[in-house]
Amino acid sequence: MNAPLDACWTAEQARRVFVTEALEGGDAIFLATHTPIRGFEVAGRDAGEIDGDDEHSILDALAKPERRHAFSVVQGEPGSGKSHLIRWLSVNWPVESDLKLLLRRADGSLEGALKQLKDHLPAEFQNLFENLGQRQRANLEGRANVFALTLAATLEPNHFDKPIGDEMWCTNFAPAELLSSPDVRRAWNGPSRILNLLEGAGGDRNSATASFNLFDIEGLANACDRLRPAAVSARAMDLVRRLQKEAETIQSHREQQWQAEELVAEAGEFLPTSLALIKALNARRNEAIRNVLGVSADSLKSLFRTVREALVARNQRLVLLLEDITSWEGLDDSLIDVLVDNAEAAGGDGEAKVCPLISVVGITPDFYDTKLPGNIRQRITHEIKLGHSQGGLQDVATMRDPGSRRTFIARYLAATRARLPSLEGWRETFRHAPETPPPNICPICPRQEHCFKVFGDEQGVGLFPFTAGALDRFFDALKENDNGQTWRTPRGVLQAILNVNLSQPEALEQSRFPVALIESKAIREDRRSDTVLSNRLERIVANRIADSDEQGRMRRMLAYWADPARADTTENDGELALAGAKRSVFEAFGLEWIGEDSASTGLDAPVQPPESTAPEDEKIDDEEVPPEKATRGPPPKPRSGPPIIPAKPKRLTANRTQLEQLQHELRTWSKGGTIENASTWNKYLFEVIQQVDPRRFGVTPYLFDKLVTPDMVKLQGSTMASRQYLVVGADPWVRDGFEAYLALRFDKSVSSEDASFHRRNLTVMMRRLEKATAAYIGSRIPKLEGGGPWSPASVVAQVLVARAWLRGAVSPKASVPEHMRAILSDEVEAASDPRARSMPWQEWLTATDKWHERLRSELRGMVSLSIGDGSGGAGLTDASEIAGAIQRMKDTGKPDEVPNDEGSLPHVLNAGRELSDLWREKRALIDRTESKQLRDRVGTLFTLLRQRSVDEHFARVDGAITKVSDLMHQAAPELVSNWKQAYQRVKSKLQDGAGQRLELFMVSLEDPDEGLPEKMAPRLGWMAKAPAKDLADILDLANLGEKVVQQLHQHANDCVREAAGTASLSEVHRVGSALKAAARRGSTGASS
């Protein structure tokens, strides 16, 4: 075992080297750590003058003696190297006669920038600064109040001599009234934020643009809550209402980590009033700032003109090297006017000549896009872009390639190890021999060979305490977008990687490295050591190391010096390595070796998640599974207030793989955080639950699929609704199982050891999901009164059986298979003449009319055999259950017991429960009413037939009616017509034998052997076979015939009475004889 390695530098050396501003520190350190700048893009009017791909070509183009003007812009994100390039130009500027002014960012304030300008100009120009600007004696709050009042004054429509262009908008909405309100000014922090930035933000400005944005408008809208409607005009209150409505959208996006400028692009069309107000405020910002600071734009222009007029007489050029234009906000428009002032275009009649001006200005992409007018961009002579835009932020050319990054870092590592006298001596040599390399003590270090073998080197400079892989992982872990700024810049590497790792060299000697300090705010949450380790690797750390501090140190080493997604012990360069980190690295840091004593066999083919669980009694023997921890953070609180438009979820990091993103979301959620992309996670949860075999807890696959649907399966925190969901909490076994599911599904290089570990965890998860699912289904299915289980399948079958009986589709005497065929087949026309039945019979059929098709579809699903889809013989189990229900129904006519409450069943199954209950309640009434109706109708028809057959009776009645109506055309013509029509309709039935069949039924009704059975089920079947419609139709026709004959008889009697005494005796005798004969024939027909 090798002893731990000590640091080969001191804390003071690290502090001296890792200054984060390019304009700090001495030239020796600056030049020793300088990395050639390559990969930049060149644009601008005179871009062709830069003939090369490094900083020397830029210097040659700008500094050539014959140049008379240059307005050059170095564009890049904060920390991208703008200041470094500008300082390098200053250090190497070749023309000694030029008056060169290098103005650094300093504290980021305008006053600081003016002070630097004063300090750098020769003494003869000091008097020009006497009245240029002086901060007011008020504190920040007081200055912010003056700033807001000045803004309010400038928002008045008639404030400026020359219109700005938005005067009509200011007239219509009166924003000046809002900013003039003391209540609003006290509550709104927008002006103080702008002032704080303009004054340097305590040295932390970092090139931030001091402009009003949508978040300031949200703050203004909230501040207006204190505004009394009577205090402002109706126009101003209309503005308040619009701003407050739009503030809801702004808030929802801000809470999802959207930046203000991103929100403009994403939802700007929904925020017209807020954007109009922003435009108005920013158009007046400089005017208001100058008033607060007492700075005159004209005085700044006059100062530079005076200096240039003096220098022209000395034949000198003015070289202005400005690190950051944002330091001049408030005067930036005036300063830009100075910078673009070409000496060649000046010196007209009556105007003094000025010296040439060569300017190089550092600006951010945001300033370039939003603050630099188009006409000014056209006057840029050389535009150097240090990066390429990606998703709103630029990358940095020198940081793109891992090799270039290592070269950059190696220079700083070498300078850190070198002593300051050595660096200063090299600087003097470098003046005369620029090819001399910076000092590097590695070649003379006695432990160089061992150090290089363990940690590696870059062009002869040892990477200790890093490795090449560690540097890549640290860089990948840096935030790409941290409140609108990226850490993947040279400054970010210095601050967030080198400085934090090298600032405590004693930690190496004391075996405390890597210290917690290395994980600064610049590190992405998903790459931190408490999150990024794979489940298996985390278990190894927890089980092999007892001390919590040592666990943290080990996690940090594995997170960056190893591959945290792996946990195998392999062989690397002839030695054992855990997760890719060699054992010698553990030893160099004084860490315990927690890998295995021998290497694993390597990688297997990708493994898919298992499709079934282990048996219930299978014991999972997993020595690496620690006791579960029950502690969890509180669930996230829901936001209140609906936005105008919903905010998109926090966007994913561009270079994060799908697996990494999902693992991060899972680990964040399992620690009590919110669940991002909830719909995706609920989908994965449903996929896992789908592998559960419902037969293991006594539920049919059909019912399982009905109750456990994609919409009803949720992870804790993924829904705020009050429905009865199957909710899975953030328990350790859930995280372990999901980690396993994701790895087996997405990690194509999973090793055999990892796959085995994941399978065990997934099996544990699925077994516990079985219990959770069983409890959920148990809560959804209502229980019988005695507490026993209830079978919806049986009830549905019995409801359909009852319907089939009443419709005559199947006889209760038929076999169970015949019943199943009947209730599973599509219905045809009913054979039982339902409309001719009693009202209870009809009402029950009507109640099932709108449900029978859906119930039949459900039943088909219950009994269908699903071969090859994982359900196996589940259909047979369902069929036997349904067969038993049919047999019980055949035996008693009574359905099985149903629960009193509906539970949380699907609507169609609950309808089956209610129809079953209705059958239980109405079946006796149906039997009683229908049997009585049949008996009553048969008895009535027997009386009317007068011992005749049906056919003979109707023939005699029709003959009597026909003869009388022929003699007496006026006798009840409508009734006669009705009879003729009704008889004609029934006659075809009679010809088809309906009369004979009805007679047989009437005779058998009271027969003890063939008549109505005693038991209910057979009785219903017997009644369903009765010719109910024929009985009803024939009875109706018999009643009609009886009525017609009676009416005709009455009419004839009336005619005889009316005819008495009005004719001769012979005529009366003739008519009377005819009526008597007709009456006799009618009576005879009626009596028959």
PDB file of C-alpha atoms in Angstrom, residues 448-575:
ATOM      1  CA  GLN A 448       7.138  12.393 -10.483  1.00  0.00           C
ATOM      2  CA  GLU A 449       6.998   8.846 -11.865  1.00  0.00           C
ATOM      3  CA  HIS A 450       4.546   7.603  -9.232  1.00  0.00           C
ATOM      4  CA  CYS A 451       2.476  10.815  -9.396  1.00  0.00           C
ATOM      5  CA  PHE A 452       2.188  10.706 -13.184  1.00  0.00           C
ATOM      6  CA  LYS A 453       1.233   7.020 -13.104  1.00  0.00           C
ATOM      7  CA  VAL A 454      -1.560   7.595 -10.599  1.00  0.00           C
ATOM      8  CA  PHE A 455      -2.912  10.969 -11.753  1.00  0.00           C
ATOM      9  CA  GLY A 456      -1.505  11.507 -15.228  1.00  0.00           C
ATOM     10  CA  ASP A 457       0.097  14.550 -16.793  1.00  0.00           C
ATOM     11  CA  GLU A 458      -0.479  17.095 -19.540  1.00  0.00           C
ATOM     12  CA  GLN A 459       2.608  17.977 -21.584  1.00  0.00           C
ATOM     13  CA  GLY A 460       4.884  17.153 -18.659  1.00  0.00           C
ATOM     14  CA  VAL A 461       2.809  18.950 -16.010  1.00  0.00           C
ATOM     15  CA  GLY A 462       1.340  16.605 -13.409  1.00  0.00           C
ATOM     16  CA  LEU A 463      -2.431  16.757 -12.975  1.00  0.00           C
ATOM     17  CA  PHE A 464      -2.277  15.905  -9.244  1.00  0.00           C
ATOM     18  CA  PRO A 465      -4.596  16.077  -7.352  1.00  0.00           C
ATOM     19  CA  PHE A 466      -6.810  15.637 -10.423  1.00  0.00           C
ATOM     20  CA  THR A 467      -6.962  13.006 -13.097  1.00  0.00           C
ATOM     21  CA  ALA A 468      -7.990  13.625 -16.697  1.00  0.00           C
ATOM     22  CA  GLY A 469     -11.330  11.962 -15.981  1.00  0.00           C
ATOM     23  CA  ALA A 470     -11.841  14.011 -12.830  1.00  0.00           C
ATOM     24  CA  LEU A 471     -11.276  17.264 -14.731  1.00  0.00           C
ATOM     25  CA  ASP A 472     -13.837  16.221 -17.330  1.00  0.00           C
ATOM     26  CA  ARG A 473     -16.382  15.265 -14.697  1.00  0.00           C
ATOM     27  CA  PHE A 474     -15.847  18.489 -12.769  1.00  0.00           C
ATOM     28  CA  PHE A 475     -16.321  20.500 -15.946  1.00  0.00           C
ATOM     29  CA  ASP A 476     -19.424  18.561 -16.955  1.00  0.00           C
ATOM     30  CA  ALA A 477     -20.818  19.171 -13.476  1.00  0.00           C
ATOM     31  CA  LEU A 478     -20.610  22.972 -13.846  1.00  0.00           C
ATOM     32  CA  LYS A 479     -23.908  24.727 -14.382  1.00  0.00           C
ATOM     33  CA  GLU A 480     -24.491  25.829 -17.935  1.00  0.00           C
ATOM     34  CA  ASN A 481     -27.131  28.374 -17.015  1.00  0.00           C
ATOM     35  CA  ASP A 482     -27.035  29.821 -13.513  1.00  0.00           C
ATOM     36  CA  ASN A 483     -29.472  32.724 -13.447  1.00  0.00           C
ATOM     37  CA  GLY A 484     -28.541  33.672 -16.983  1.00  0.00           C
ATOM     38  CA  GLN A 485     -24.790  33.050 -16.692  1.00  0.00           C
ATOM     39  CA  THR A 486     -22.645  30.017 -17.408  1.00  0.00           C
ATOM     40  CA  TRP A 487     -19.880  28.534 -15.257  1.00  0.00           C
ATOM     41  CA  ARG A 488     -18.305  26.719 -18.189  1.00  0.00           C
ATOM     42  CA  THR A 489     -15.820  29.481 -18.753  1.00  0.00           C
ATOM     43  CA  PRO A 490     -12.155  29.983 -17.884  1.00  0.00           C
ATOM     44  CA  ARG A 491     -13.203  32.012 -14.855  1.00  0.00           C
ATOM     45  CA  GLY A 492     -15.666  29.302 -13.862  1.00  0.00           C
ATOM     46  CA  VAL A 493     -12.941  26.642 -14.080  1.00  0.00           C
ATOM     47  CA  LEU A 494     -10.630  28.757 -11.920  1.00  0.00           C
ATOM     48  CA  GLN A 495     -13.250  29.531  -9.302  1.00  0.00           C
ATOM     49  CA  ALA A 496     -15.261  26.318  -9.168  1.00  0.00           C
ATOM     50  CA  ILE A 497     -12.604  23.679  -9.921  1.00  0.00           C
ATOM     51  CA  LEU A 498      -9.027  24.789  -9.333  1.00  0.00           C
ATOM     52  CA  ASN A 499      -9.402  27.278  -6.499  1.00  0.00           C
ATOM     53  CA  VAL A 500     -11.705  25.153  -4.343  1.00  0.00           C
ATOM     54  CA  ASN A 501      -9.601  22.005  -4.775  1.00  0.00           C
ATOM     55  CA  LEU A 502      -6.209  23.633  -4.231  1.00  0.00           C
ATOM     56  CA  SER A 503      -6.959  26.288  -1.605  1.00  0.00           C
ATOM     57  CA  GLN A 504      -6.586  23.847   1.329  1.00  0.00           C
ATOM     58  CA  PRO A 505      -3.429  21.837   0.565  1.00  0.00           C
ATOM     59  CA  GLU A 506      -3.144  20.786   4.209  1.00  0.00           C
ATOM     60  CA  ALA A 507      -6.255  18.636   3.696  1.00  0.00           C
ATOM     61  CA  LEU A 508      -4.146  16.232   1.620  1.00  0.00           C
ATOM     62  CA  GLU A 509      -1.564  15.833   4.365  1.00  0.00           C
ATOM     63  CA  GLN A 510      -4.311  15.352   6.964  1.00  0.00           C
ATOM     64  CA  SER A 511      -6.242  12.834   4.817  1.00  0.00           C
ATOM     65  CA  ARG A 512      -9.295  15.126   4.621  1.00  0.00           C
ATOM     66  CA  PHE A 513      -9.248  15.607   0.848  1.00  0.00           C
ATOM     67  CA  PRO A 514     -11.515  15.952  -1.065  1.00  0.00           C
ATOM     68  CA  VAL A 515     -13.116  18.488   1.256  1.00  0.00           C
ATOM     69  CA  ALA A 516     -16.734  19.615   1.147  1.00  0.00           C
ATOM     70  CA  LEU A 517     -15.581  22.978  -0.242  1.00  0.00           C
ATOM     71  CA  ILE A 518     -15.081  21.448  -3.704  1.00  0.00           C
ATOM     72  CA  GLU A 519     -18.854  21.319  -4.259  1.00  0.00           C
ATOM     73  CA  SER A 520     -19.690  24.994  -4.608  1.00  0.00           C
ATOM     74  CA  LYS A 521     -22.890  26.584  -5.845  1.00  0.00           C
ATOM     75  CA  ALA A 522     -21.502  26.255  -9.372  1.00  0.00           C
ATOM     76  CA  ILE A 523     -21.992  22.474  -9.331  1.00  0.00           C
ATOM     77  CA  ARG A 524     -25.236  21.117 -10.772  1.00  0.00           C
ATOM     78  CA  GLU A 525     -27.539  19.505  -8.233  1.00  0.00           C
ATOM     79  CA  ASP A 526     -27.684  16.266 -10.174  1.00  0.00           C
ATOM     80  CA  ARG A 527     -23.882  15.932 -10.185  1.00  0.00           C
ATOM     81  CA  ARG A 528     -23.294  16.454  -6.481  1.00  0.00           C
ATOM     82  CA  SER A 529     -21.870  13.605  -4.470  1.00  0.00           C
ATOM     83  CA  ASP A 530     -25.000  13.177  -2.349  1.00  0.00           C
ATOM     84  CA  THR A 531     -27.053  12.607  -5.501  1.00  0.00           C
ATOM     85  CA  VAL A 532     -24.994  11.254  -8.363  1.00  0.00           C
ATOM     86  CA  LEU A 533     -23.744   7.925  -7.006  1.00  0.00           C
ATOM     87  CA  SER A 534     -25.499   4.874  -8.369  1.00  0.00           C
ATOM     88  CA  ASN A 535     -27.670   2.955  -5.976  1.00  0.00           C
ATOM     89  CA  ARG A 536     -25.248   0.076  -5.796  1.00  0.00           C
ATOM     90  CA  LEU A 537     -22.221   2.303  -5.281  1.00  0.00           C
ATOM     91  CA  GLU A 538     -24.062   4.235  -2.569  1.00  0.00           C
ATOM     92  CA  ARG A 539     -24.825   0.953  -0.788  1.00  0.00           C
ATOM     93  CA  ILE A 540     -21.178  -0.067  -0.912  1.00  0.00           C
ATOM     94  CA  VAL A 541     -20.119   3.230   0.684  1.00  0.00           C
ATOM     95  CA  ALA A 542     -22.802   3.006   3.379  1.00  0.00           C
ATOM     96  CA  ASN A 543     -21.976  -0.610   4.229  1.00  0.00           C
ATOM     97  CA  ARG A 544     -18.181  -0.429   4.134  1.00  0.00           C
ATOM     98  CA  ILE A 545     -17.582   2.901   5.913  1.00  0.00           C
ATOM     99  CA  ALA A 546     -19.035   3.677   9.330  1.00  0.00           C
ATOM    100  CA  ASP A 547     -17.887   7.258   9.915  1.00  0.00           C
ATOM    101  CA  SER A 548     -20.226   9.836   8.336  1.00  0.00           C
ATOM    102  CA  ASP A 549     -17.404  12.289   7.536  1.00  0.00           C
ATOM    103  CA  GLU A 550     -15.428   9.583   5.797  1.00  0.00           C
ATOM    104  CA  GLN A 551     -18.556   8.558   3.922  1.00  0.00           C
ATOM    105  CA  GLY A 552     -18.891  12.121   2.628  1.00  0.00           C
ATOM    106  CA  ARG A 553     -15.240  12.220   1.599  1.00  0.00           C
ATOM    107  CA  MET A 554     -15.554   8.891  -0.169  1.00  0.00           C
ATOM    108  CA  ARG A 555     -18.690  10.011  -1.996  1.00  0.00           C
ATOM    109  CA  ARG A 556     -16.934  13.161  -3.223  1.00  0.00           C
ATOM    110  CA  MET A 557     -13.983  11.171  -4.510  1.00  0.00           C
ATOM    111  CA  LEU A 558     -16.233   8.664  -6.279  1.00  0.00           C
ATOM    112  CA  ALA A 559     -18.436  11.412  -7.720  1.00  0.00           C
ATOM    113  CA  TYR A 560     -15.563  13.108  -9.564  1.00  0.00           C
ATOM    114  CA  TRP A 561     -12.515  10.824  -9.660  1.00  0.00           C
ATOM    115  CA  ALA A 562     -14.567   7.702 -10.492  1.00  0.00           C
ATOM    116  CA  ASP A 563     -17.528   6.865 -12.698  1.00  0.00           C
ATOM    117  CA  PRO A 564     -20.387   7.280 -10.209  1.00  0.00           C
ATOM    118  CA  ALA A 565     -22.776   5.341 -12.412  1.00  0.00           C
ATOM    119  CA  ARG A 566     -20.707   2.151 -11.998  1.00  0.00           C
ATOM    120  CA  ALA A 567     -19.855  -0.020  -8.993  1.00  0.00           C
ATOM    121  CA  ASP A 568     -17.809  -2.877 -10.416  1.00  0.00           C
ATOM    122  CA  THR A 569     -14.272  -3.707  -9.377  1.00  0.00           C
ATOM    123  CA  THR A 570     -12.224  -3.967 -12.565  1.00  0.00           C
ATOM    124  CA  GLU A 571      -8.590  -3.951 -13.586  1.00  0.00           C
ATOM    125  CA  ASN A 572      -7.108  -0.687 -14.827  1.00  0.00           C
ATOM    126  CA  ASP A 573      -3.455  -0.279 -15.793  1.00  0.00           C
ATOM    127  CA  GLY A 574      -2.509  -3.431 -13.961  1.00  0.00           C
ATOM    128  CA  GLU A 575      -4.242  -2.556 -10.690  1.00  0.00           C
TER     129      GLU A 575
END
